[in-house]
PDB file of N, CA, C and O in Angstrom:
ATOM      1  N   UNK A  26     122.610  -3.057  -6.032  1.00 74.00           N
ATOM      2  CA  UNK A  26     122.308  -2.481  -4.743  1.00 74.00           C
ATOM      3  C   UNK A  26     121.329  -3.352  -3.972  1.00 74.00           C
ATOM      4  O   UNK A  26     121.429  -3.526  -2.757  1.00 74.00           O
ATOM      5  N   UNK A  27     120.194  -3.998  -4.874  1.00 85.00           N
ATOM      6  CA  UNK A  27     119.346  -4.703  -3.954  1.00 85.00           C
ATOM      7  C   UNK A  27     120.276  -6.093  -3.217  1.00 85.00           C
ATOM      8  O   UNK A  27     120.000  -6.612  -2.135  1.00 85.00           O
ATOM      9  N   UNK A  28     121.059  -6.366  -3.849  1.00 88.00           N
ATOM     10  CA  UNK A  28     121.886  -7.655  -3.580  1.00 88.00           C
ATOM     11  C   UNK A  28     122.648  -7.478  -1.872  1.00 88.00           C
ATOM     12  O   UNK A  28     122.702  -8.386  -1.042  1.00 88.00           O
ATOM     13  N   UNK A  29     123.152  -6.121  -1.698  1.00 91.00           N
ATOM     14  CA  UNK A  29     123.473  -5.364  -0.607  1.00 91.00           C
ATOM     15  C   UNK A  29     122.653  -5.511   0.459  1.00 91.00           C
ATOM     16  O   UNK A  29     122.943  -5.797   1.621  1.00 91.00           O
ATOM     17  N   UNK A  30     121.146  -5.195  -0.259  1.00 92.00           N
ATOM     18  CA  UNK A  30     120.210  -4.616   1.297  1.00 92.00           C
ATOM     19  C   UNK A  30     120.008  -5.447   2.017  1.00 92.00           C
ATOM     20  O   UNK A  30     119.633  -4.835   3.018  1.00 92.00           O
ATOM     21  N   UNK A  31     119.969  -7.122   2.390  1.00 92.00           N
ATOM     22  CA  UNK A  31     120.082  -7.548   3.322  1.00 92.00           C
ATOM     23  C   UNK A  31     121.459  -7.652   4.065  1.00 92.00           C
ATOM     24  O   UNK A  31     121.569  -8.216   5.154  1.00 92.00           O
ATOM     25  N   UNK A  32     122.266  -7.197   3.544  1.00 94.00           N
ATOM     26  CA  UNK A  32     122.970  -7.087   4.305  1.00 94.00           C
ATOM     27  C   UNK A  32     123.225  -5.990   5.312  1.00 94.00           C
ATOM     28  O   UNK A  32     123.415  -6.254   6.499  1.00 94.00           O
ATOM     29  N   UNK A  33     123.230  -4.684   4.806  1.00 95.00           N
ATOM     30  CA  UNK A  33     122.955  -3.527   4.949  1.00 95.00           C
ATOM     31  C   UNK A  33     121.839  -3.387   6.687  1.00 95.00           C
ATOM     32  O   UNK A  33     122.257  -2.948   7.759  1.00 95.00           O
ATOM     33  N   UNK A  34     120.311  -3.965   6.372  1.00 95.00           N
ATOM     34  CA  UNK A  34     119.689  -3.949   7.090  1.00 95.00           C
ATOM     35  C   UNK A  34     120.061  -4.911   8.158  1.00 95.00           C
ATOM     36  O   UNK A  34     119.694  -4.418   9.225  1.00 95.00           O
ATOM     37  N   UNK A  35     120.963  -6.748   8.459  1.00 96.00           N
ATOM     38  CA  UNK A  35     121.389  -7.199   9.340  1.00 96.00           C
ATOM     39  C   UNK A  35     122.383  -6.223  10.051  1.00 96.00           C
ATOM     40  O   UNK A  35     122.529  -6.331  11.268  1.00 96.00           O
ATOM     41  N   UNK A  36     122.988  -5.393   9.435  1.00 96.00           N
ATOM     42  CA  UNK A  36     124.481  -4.710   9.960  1.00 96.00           C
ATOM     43  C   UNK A  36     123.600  -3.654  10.649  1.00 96.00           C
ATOM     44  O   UNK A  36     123.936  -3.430  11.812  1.00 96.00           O
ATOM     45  N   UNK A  37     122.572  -2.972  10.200  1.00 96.00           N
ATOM     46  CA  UNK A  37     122.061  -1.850  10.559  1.00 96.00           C
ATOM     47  C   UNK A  37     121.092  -2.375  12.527  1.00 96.00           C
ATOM     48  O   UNK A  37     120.921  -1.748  13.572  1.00 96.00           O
ATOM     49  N   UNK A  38     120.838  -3.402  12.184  1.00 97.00           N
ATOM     50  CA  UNK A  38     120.229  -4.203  13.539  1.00 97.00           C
ATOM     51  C   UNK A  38     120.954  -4.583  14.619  1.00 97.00           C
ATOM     52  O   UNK A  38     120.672  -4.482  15.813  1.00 97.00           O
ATOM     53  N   UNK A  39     121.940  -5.041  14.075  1.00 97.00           N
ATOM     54  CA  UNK A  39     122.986  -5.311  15.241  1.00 97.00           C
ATOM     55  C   UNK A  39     123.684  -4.327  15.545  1.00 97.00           C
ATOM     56  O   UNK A  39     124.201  -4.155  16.649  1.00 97.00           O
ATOM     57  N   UNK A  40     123.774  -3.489  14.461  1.00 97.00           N
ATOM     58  CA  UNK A  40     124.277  -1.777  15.505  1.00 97.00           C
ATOM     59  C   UNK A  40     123.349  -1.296  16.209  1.00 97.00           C
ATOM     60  O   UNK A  40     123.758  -0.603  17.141  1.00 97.00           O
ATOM     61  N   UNK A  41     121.977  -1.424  16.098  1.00 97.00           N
ATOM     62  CA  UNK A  41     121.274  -0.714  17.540  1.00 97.00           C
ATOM     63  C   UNK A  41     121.305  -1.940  18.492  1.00 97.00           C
ATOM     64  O   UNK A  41     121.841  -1.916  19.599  1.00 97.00           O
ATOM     65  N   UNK A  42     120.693  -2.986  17.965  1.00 96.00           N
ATOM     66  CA  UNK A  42     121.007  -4.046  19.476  1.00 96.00           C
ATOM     67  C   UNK A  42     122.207  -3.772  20.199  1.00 96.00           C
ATOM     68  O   UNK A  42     121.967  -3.274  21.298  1.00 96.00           O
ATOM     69  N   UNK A  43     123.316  -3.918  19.969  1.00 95.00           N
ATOM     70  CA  UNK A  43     124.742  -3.420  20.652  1.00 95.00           C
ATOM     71  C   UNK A  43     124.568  -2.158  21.002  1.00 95.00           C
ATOM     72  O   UNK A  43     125.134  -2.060  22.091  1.00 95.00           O
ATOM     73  N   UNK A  44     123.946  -0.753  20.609  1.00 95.00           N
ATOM     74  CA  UNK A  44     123.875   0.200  21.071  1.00 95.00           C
ATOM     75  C   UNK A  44     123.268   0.126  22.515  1.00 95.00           C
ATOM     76  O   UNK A  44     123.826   0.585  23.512  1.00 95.00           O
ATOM     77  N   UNK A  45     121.620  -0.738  22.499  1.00 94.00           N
ATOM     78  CA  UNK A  45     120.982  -0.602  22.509  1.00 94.00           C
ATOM     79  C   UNK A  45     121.524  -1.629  24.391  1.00 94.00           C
ATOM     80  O   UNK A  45     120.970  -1.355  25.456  1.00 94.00           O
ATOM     81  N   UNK A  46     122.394  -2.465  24.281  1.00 91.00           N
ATOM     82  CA  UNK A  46     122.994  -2.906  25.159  1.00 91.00           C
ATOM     83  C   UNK A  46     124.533  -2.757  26.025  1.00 91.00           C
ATOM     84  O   UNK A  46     125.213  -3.332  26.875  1.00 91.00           O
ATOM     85  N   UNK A  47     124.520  -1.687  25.240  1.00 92.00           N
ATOM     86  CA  UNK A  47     125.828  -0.784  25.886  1.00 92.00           C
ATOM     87  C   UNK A  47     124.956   0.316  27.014  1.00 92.00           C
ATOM     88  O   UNK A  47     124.937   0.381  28.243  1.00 92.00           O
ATOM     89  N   UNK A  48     124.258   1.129  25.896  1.00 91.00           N
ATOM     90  CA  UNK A  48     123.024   2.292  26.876  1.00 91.00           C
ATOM     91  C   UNK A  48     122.554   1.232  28.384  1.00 91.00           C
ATOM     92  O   UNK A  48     122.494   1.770  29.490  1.00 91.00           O
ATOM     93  N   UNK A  49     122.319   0.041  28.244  1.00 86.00           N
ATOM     94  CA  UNK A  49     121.577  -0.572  29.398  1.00 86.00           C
ATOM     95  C   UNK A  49     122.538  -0.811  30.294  1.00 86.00           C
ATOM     96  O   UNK A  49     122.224  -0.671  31.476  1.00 86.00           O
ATOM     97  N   UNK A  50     123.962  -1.235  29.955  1.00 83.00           N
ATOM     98  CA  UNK A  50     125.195  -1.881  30.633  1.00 83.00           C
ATOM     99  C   UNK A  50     125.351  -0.722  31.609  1.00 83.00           C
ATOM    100  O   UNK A  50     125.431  -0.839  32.831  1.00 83.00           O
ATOM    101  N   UNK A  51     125.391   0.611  30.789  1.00 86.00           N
ATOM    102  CA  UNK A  51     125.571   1.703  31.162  1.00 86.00           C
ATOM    103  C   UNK A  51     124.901   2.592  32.640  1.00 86.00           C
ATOM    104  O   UNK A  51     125.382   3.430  33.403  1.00 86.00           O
ATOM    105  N   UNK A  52     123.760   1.997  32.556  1.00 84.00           N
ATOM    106  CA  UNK A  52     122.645   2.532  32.922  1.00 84.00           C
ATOM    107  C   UNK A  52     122.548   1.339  34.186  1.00 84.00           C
ATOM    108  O   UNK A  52     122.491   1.891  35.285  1.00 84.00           O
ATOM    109  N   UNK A  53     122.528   0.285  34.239  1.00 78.00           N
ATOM    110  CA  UNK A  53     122.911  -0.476  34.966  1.00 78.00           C
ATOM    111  C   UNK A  53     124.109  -0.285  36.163  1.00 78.00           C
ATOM    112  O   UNK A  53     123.812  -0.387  37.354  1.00 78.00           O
ATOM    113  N   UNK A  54     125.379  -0.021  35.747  1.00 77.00           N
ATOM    114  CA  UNK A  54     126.137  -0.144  36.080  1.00 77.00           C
ATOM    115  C   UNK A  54     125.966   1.589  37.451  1.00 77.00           C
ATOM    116  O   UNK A  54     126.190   1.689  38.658  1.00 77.00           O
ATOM    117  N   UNK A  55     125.577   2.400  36.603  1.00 81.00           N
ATOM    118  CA  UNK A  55     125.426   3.673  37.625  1.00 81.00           C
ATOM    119  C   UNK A  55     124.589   3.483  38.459  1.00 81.00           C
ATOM    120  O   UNK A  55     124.833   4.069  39.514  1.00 81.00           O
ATOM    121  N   UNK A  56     123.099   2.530  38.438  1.00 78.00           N
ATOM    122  CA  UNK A  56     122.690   2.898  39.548  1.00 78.00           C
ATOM    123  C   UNK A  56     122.969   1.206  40.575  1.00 78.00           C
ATOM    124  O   UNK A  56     122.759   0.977  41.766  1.00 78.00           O
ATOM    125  N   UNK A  57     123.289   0.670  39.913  1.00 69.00           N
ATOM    126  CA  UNK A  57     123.803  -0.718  40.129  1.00 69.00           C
ATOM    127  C   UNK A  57     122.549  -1.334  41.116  1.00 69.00           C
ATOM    128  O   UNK A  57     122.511  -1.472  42.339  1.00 69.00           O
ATOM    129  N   UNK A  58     121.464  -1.668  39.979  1.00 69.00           N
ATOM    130  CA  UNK A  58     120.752  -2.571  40.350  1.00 69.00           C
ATOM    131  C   UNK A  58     120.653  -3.564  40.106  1.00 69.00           C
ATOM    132  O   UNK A  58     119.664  -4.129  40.572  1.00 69.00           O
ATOM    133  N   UNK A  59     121.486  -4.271  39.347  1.00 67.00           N
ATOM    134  CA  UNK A  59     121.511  -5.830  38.851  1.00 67.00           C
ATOM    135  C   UNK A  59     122.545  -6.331  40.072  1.00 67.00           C
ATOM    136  O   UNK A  59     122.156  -7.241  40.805  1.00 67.00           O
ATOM    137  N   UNK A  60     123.552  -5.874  40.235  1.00 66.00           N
ATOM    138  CA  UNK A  60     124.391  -6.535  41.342  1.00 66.00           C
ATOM    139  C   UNK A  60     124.255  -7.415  41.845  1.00 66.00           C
ATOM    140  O   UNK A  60     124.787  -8.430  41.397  1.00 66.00           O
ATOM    141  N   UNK A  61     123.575  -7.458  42.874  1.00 71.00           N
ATOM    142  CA  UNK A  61     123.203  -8.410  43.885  1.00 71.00           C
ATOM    143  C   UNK A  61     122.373  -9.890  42.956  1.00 71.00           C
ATOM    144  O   UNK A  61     122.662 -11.067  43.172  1.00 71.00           O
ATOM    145  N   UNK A  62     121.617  -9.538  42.217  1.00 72.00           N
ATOM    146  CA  UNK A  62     120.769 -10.402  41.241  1.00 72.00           C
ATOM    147  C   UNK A  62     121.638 -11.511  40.690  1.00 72.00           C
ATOM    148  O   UNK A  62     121.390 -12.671  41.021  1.00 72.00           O
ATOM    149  N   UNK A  63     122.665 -11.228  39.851  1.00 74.00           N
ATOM    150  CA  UNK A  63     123.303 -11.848  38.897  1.00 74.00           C
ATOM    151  C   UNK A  63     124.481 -12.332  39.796  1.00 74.00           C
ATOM    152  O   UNK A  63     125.132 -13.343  39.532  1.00 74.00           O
ATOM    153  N   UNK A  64     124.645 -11.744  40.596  1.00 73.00           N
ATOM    154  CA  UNK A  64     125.692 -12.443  41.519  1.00 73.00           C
ATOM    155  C   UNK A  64     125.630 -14.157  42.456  1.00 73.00           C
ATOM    156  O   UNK A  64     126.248 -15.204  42.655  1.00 73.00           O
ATOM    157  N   UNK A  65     124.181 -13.276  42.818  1.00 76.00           N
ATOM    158  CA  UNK A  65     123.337 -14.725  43.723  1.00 76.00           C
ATOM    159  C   UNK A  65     123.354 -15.515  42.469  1.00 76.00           C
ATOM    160  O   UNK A  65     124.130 -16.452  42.657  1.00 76.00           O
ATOM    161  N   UNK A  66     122.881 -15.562  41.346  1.00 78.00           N
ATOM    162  CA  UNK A  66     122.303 -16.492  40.057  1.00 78.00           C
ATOM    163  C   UNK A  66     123.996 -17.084  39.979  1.00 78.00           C
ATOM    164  O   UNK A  66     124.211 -18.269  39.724  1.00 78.00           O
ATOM    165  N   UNK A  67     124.682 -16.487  40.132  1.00 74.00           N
ATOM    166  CA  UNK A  67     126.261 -16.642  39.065  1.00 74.00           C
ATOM    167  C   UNK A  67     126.610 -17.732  40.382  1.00 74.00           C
ATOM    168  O   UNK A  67     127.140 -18.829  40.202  1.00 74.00           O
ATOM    169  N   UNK A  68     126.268 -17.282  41.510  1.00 72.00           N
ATOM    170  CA  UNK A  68     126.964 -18.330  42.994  1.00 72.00           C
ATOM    171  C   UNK A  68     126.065 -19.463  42.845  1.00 72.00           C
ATOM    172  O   UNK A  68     126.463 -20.624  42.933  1.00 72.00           O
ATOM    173  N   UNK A  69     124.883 -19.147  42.625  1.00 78.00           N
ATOM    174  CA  UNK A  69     124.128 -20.614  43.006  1.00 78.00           C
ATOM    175  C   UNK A  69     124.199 -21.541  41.592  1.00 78.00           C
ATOM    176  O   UNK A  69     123.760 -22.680  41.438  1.00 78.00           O
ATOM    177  N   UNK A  70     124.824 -20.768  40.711  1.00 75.00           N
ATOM    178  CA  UNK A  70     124.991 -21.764  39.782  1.00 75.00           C
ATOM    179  C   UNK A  70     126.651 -22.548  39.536  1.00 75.00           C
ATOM    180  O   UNK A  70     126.893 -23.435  38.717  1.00 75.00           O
ATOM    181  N   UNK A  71     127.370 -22.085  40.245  1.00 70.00           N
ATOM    182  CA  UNK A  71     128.441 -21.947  40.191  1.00 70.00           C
ATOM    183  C   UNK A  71     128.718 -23.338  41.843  1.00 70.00           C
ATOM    184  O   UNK A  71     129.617 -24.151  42.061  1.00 70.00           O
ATOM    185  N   UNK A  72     127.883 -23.098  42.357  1.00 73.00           N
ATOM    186  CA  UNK A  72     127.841 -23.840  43.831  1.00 73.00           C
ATOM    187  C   UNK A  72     127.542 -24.906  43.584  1.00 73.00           C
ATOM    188  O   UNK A  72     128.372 -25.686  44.051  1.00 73.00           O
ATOM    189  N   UNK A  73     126.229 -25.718  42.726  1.00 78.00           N
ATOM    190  CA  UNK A  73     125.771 -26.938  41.968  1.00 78.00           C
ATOM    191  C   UNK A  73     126.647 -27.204  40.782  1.00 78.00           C
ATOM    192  O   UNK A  73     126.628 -28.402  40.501  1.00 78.00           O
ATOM    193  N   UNK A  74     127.392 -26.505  40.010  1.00 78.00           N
ATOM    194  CA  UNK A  74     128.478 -27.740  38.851  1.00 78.00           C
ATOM    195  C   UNK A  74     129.461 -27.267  39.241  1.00 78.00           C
ATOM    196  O   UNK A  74     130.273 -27.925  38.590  1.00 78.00           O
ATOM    197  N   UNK A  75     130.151 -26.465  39.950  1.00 73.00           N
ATOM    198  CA  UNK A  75     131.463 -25.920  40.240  1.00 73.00           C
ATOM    199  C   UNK A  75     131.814 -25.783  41.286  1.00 73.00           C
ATOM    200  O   UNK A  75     132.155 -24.671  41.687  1.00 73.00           O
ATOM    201  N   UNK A  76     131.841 -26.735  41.965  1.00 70.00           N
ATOM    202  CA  UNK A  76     132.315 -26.579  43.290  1.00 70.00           C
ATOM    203  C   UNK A  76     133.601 -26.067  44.036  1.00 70.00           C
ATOM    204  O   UNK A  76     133.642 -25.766  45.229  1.00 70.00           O
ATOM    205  N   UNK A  77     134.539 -26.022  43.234  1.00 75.00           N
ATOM    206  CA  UNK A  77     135.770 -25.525  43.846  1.00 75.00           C
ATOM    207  C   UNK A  77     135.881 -24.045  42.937  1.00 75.00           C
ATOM    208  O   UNK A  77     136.559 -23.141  43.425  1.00 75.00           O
ATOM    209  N   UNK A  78     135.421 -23.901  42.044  1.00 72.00           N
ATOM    210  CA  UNK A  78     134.911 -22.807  41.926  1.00 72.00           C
ATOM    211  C   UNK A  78     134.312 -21.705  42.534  1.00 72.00           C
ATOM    212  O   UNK A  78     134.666 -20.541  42.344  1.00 72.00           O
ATOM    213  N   UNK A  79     133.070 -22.198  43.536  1.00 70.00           N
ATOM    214  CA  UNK A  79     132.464 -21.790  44.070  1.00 70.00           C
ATOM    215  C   UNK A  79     133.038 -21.452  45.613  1.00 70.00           C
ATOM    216  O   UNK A  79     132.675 -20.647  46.470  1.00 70.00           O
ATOM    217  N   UNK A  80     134.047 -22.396  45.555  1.00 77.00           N
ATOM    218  CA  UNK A  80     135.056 -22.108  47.094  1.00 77.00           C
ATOM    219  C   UNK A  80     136.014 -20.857  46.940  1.00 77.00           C
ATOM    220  O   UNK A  80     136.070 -19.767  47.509  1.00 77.00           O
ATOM    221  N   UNK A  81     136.486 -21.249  46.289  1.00 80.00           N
ATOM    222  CA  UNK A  81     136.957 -19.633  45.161  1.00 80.00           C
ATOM    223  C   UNK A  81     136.329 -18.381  45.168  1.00 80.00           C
ATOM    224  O   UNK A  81     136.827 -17.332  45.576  1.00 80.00           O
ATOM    225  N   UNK A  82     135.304 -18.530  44.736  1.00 76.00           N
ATOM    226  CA  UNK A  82     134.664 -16.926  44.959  1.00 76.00           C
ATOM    227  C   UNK A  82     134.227 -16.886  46.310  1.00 76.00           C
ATOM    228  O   UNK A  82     134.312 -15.727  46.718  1.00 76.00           O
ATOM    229  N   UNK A  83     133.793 -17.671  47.181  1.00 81.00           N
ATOM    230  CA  UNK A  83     133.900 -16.722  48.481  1.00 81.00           C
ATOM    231  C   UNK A  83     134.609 -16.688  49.339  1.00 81.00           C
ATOM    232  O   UNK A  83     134.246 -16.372  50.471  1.00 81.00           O
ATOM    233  N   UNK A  84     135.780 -16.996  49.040  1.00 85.00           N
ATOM    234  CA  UNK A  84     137.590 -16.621  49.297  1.00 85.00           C
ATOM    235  C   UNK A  84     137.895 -15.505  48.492  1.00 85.00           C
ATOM    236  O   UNK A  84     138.652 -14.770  49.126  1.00 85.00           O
ATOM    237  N   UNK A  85     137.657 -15.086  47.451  1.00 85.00           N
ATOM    238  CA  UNK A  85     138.139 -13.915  46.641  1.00 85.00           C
ATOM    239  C   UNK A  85     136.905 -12.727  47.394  1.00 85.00           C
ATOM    240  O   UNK A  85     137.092 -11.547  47.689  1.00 85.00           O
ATOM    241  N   UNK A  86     136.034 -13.307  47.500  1.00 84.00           N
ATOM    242  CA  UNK A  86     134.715 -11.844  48.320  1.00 84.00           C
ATOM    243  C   UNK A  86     135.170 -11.676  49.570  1.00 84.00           C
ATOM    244  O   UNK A  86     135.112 -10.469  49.806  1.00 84.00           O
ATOM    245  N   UNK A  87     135.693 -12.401  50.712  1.00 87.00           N
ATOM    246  CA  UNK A  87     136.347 -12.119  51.529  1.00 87.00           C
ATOM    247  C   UNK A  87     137.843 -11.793  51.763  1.00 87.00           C
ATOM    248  O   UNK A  87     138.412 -11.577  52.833  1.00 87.00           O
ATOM    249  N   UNK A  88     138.319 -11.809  50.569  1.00 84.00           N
ATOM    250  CA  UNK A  88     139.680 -10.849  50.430  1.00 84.00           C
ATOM    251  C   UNK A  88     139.312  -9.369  50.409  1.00 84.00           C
ATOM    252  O   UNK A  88     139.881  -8.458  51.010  1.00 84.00           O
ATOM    253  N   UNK A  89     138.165  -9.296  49.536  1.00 83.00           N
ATOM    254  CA  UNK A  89     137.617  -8.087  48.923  1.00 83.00           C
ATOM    255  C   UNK A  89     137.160  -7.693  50.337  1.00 83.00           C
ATOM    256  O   UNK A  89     137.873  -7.169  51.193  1.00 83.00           O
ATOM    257  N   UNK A  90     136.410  -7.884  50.403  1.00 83.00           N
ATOM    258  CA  UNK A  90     136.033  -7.273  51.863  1.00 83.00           C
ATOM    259  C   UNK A  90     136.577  -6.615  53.467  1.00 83.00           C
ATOM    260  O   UNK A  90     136.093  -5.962  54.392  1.00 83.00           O
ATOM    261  N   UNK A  91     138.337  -7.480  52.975  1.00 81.00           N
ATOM    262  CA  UNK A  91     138.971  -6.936  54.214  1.00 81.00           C
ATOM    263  C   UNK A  91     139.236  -5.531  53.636  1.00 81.00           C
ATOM    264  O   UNK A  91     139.094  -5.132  52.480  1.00 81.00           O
ATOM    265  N   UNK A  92     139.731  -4.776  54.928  1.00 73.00           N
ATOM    266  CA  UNK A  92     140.263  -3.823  54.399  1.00 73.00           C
ATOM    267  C   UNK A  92     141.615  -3.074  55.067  1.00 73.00           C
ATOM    268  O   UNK A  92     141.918  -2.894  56.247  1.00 73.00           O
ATOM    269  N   UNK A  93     142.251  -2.738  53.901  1.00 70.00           N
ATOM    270  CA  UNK A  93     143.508  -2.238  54.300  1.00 70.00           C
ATOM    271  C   UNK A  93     143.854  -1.426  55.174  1.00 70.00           C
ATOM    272  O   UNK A  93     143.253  -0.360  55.036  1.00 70.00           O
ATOM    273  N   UNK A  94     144.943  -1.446  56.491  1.00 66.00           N
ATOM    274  CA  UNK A  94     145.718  -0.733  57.115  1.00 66.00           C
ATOM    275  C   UNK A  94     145.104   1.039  56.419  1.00 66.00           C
ATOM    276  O   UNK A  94     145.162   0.973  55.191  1.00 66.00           O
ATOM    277  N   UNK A  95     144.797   1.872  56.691  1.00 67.00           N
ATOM    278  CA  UNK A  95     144.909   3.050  56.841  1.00 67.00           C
ATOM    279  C   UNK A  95     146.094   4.007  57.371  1.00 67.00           C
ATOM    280  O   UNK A  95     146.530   3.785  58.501  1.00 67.00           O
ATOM    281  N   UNK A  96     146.733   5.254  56.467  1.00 67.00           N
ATOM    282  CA  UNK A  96     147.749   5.452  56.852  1.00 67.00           C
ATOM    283  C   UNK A  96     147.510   6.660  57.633  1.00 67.00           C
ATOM    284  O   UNK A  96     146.695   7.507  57.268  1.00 67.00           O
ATOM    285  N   UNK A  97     148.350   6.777  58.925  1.00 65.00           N
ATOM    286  CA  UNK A  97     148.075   7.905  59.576  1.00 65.00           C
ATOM    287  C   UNK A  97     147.774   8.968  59.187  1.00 65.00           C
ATOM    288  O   UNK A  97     148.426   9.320  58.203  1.00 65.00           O
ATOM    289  N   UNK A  98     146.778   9.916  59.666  1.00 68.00           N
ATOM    290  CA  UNK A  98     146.663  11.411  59.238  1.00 68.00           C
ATOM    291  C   UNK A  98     147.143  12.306  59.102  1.00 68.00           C
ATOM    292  O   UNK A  98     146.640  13.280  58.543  1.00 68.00           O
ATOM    293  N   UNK A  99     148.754  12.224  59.778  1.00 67.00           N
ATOM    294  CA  UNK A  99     149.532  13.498  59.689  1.00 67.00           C
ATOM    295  C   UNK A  99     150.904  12.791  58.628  1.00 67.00           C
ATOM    296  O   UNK A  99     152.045  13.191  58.396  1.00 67.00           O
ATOM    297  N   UNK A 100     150.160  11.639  58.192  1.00 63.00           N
ATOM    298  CA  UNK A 100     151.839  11.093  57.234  1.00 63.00           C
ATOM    299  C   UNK A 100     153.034  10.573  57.460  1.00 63.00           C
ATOM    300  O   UNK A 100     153.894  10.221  56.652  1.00 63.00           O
ATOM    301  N   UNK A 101     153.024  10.540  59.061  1.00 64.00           N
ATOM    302  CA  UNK A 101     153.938   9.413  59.838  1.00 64.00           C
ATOM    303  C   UNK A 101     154.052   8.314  59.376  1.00 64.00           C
ATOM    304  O   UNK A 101     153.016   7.656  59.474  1.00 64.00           O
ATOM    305  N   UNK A 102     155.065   7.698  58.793  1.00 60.00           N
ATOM    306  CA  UNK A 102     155.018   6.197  58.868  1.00 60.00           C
ATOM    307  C   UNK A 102     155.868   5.470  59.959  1.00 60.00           C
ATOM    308  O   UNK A 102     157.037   5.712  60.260  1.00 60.00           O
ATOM    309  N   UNK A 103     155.163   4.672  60.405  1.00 57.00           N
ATOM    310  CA  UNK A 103     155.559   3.935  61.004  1.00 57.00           C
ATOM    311  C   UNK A 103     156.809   2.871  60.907  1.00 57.00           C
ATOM    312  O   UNK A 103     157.536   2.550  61.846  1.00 57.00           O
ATOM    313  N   UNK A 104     156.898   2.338  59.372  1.00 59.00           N
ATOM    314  CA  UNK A 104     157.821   1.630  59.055  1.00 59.00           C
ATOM    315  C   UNK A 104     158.611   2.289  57.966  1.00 59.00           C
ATOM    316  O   UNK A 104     158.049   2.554  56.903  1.00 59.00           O
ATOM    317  N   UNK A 105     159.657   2.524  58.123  1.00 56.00           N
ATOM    318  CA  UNK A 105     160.592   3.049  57.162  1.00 56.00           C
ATOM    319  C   UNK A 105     161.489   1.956  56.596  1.00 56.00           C
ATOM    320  O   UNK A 105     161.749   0.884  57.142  1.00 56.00           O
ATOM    321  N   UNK A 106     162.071   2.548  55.004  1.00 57.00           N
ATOM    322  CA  UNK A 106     163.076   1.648  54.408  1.00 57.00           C
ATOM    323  C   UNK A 106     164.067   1.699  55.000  1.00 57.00           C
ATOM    324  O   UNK A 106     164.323   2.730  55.622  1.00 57.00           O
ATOM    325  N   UNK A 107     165.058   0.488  55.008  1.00 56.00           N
ATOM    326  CA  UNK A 107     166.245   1.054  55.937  1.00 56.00           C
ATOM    327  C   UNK A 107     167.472   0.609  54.488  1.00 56.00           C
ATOM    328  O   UNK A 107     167.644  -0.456  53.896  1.00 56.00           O
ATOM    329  N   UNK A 108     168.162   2.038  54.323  1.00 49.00           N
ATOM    330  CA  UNK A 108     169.276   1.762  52.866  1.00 49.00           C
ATOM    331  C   UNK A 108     169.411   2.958  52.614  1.00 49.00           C
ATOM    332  O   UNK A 108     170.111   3.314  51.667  1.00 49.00           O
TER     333      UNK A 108
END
């Protein structure tokens, strides 16, 4: 059994660290205060070794940002299939 306990106690550590970073992911993600943080860090690092990379994501943030046609309120469509 003693031959076990280091193992036992590594397995037992990395299940709360992983707990312990799921609870934060978690907790993060609802009130979403990292956002903006890790984003700027992820662009400005991404802008100095990755340059077409970096052309990339703010072509994909301005896809994101448009926004779609809205469909009328009473359910009219405008364009129908024709068949």
């Amino acid at each position: 059994m003693s031959a076990l306990l280091p193992y036992l106690v590594l397995f037992g550590f990395l299940a709360v660290t992983l707990g312990f970073f799921a609870l934060l992911a978690r907790r993060i993600r609802r009130r979403g205060t990292a956002g903006g943080a890790i984003g700027g860090a992820l662009a400005a690092y991404e802008e100095a070794f990755r340059t077409t990379s970096h052309t990339s994501h703010h072509e994909i943030r301005a896809q994101a940002e448009r926004k779609a046609p809205a469909d009328s309120p009473d359910g009219w469509r405008r364009w129908r299939r024709k068949g």
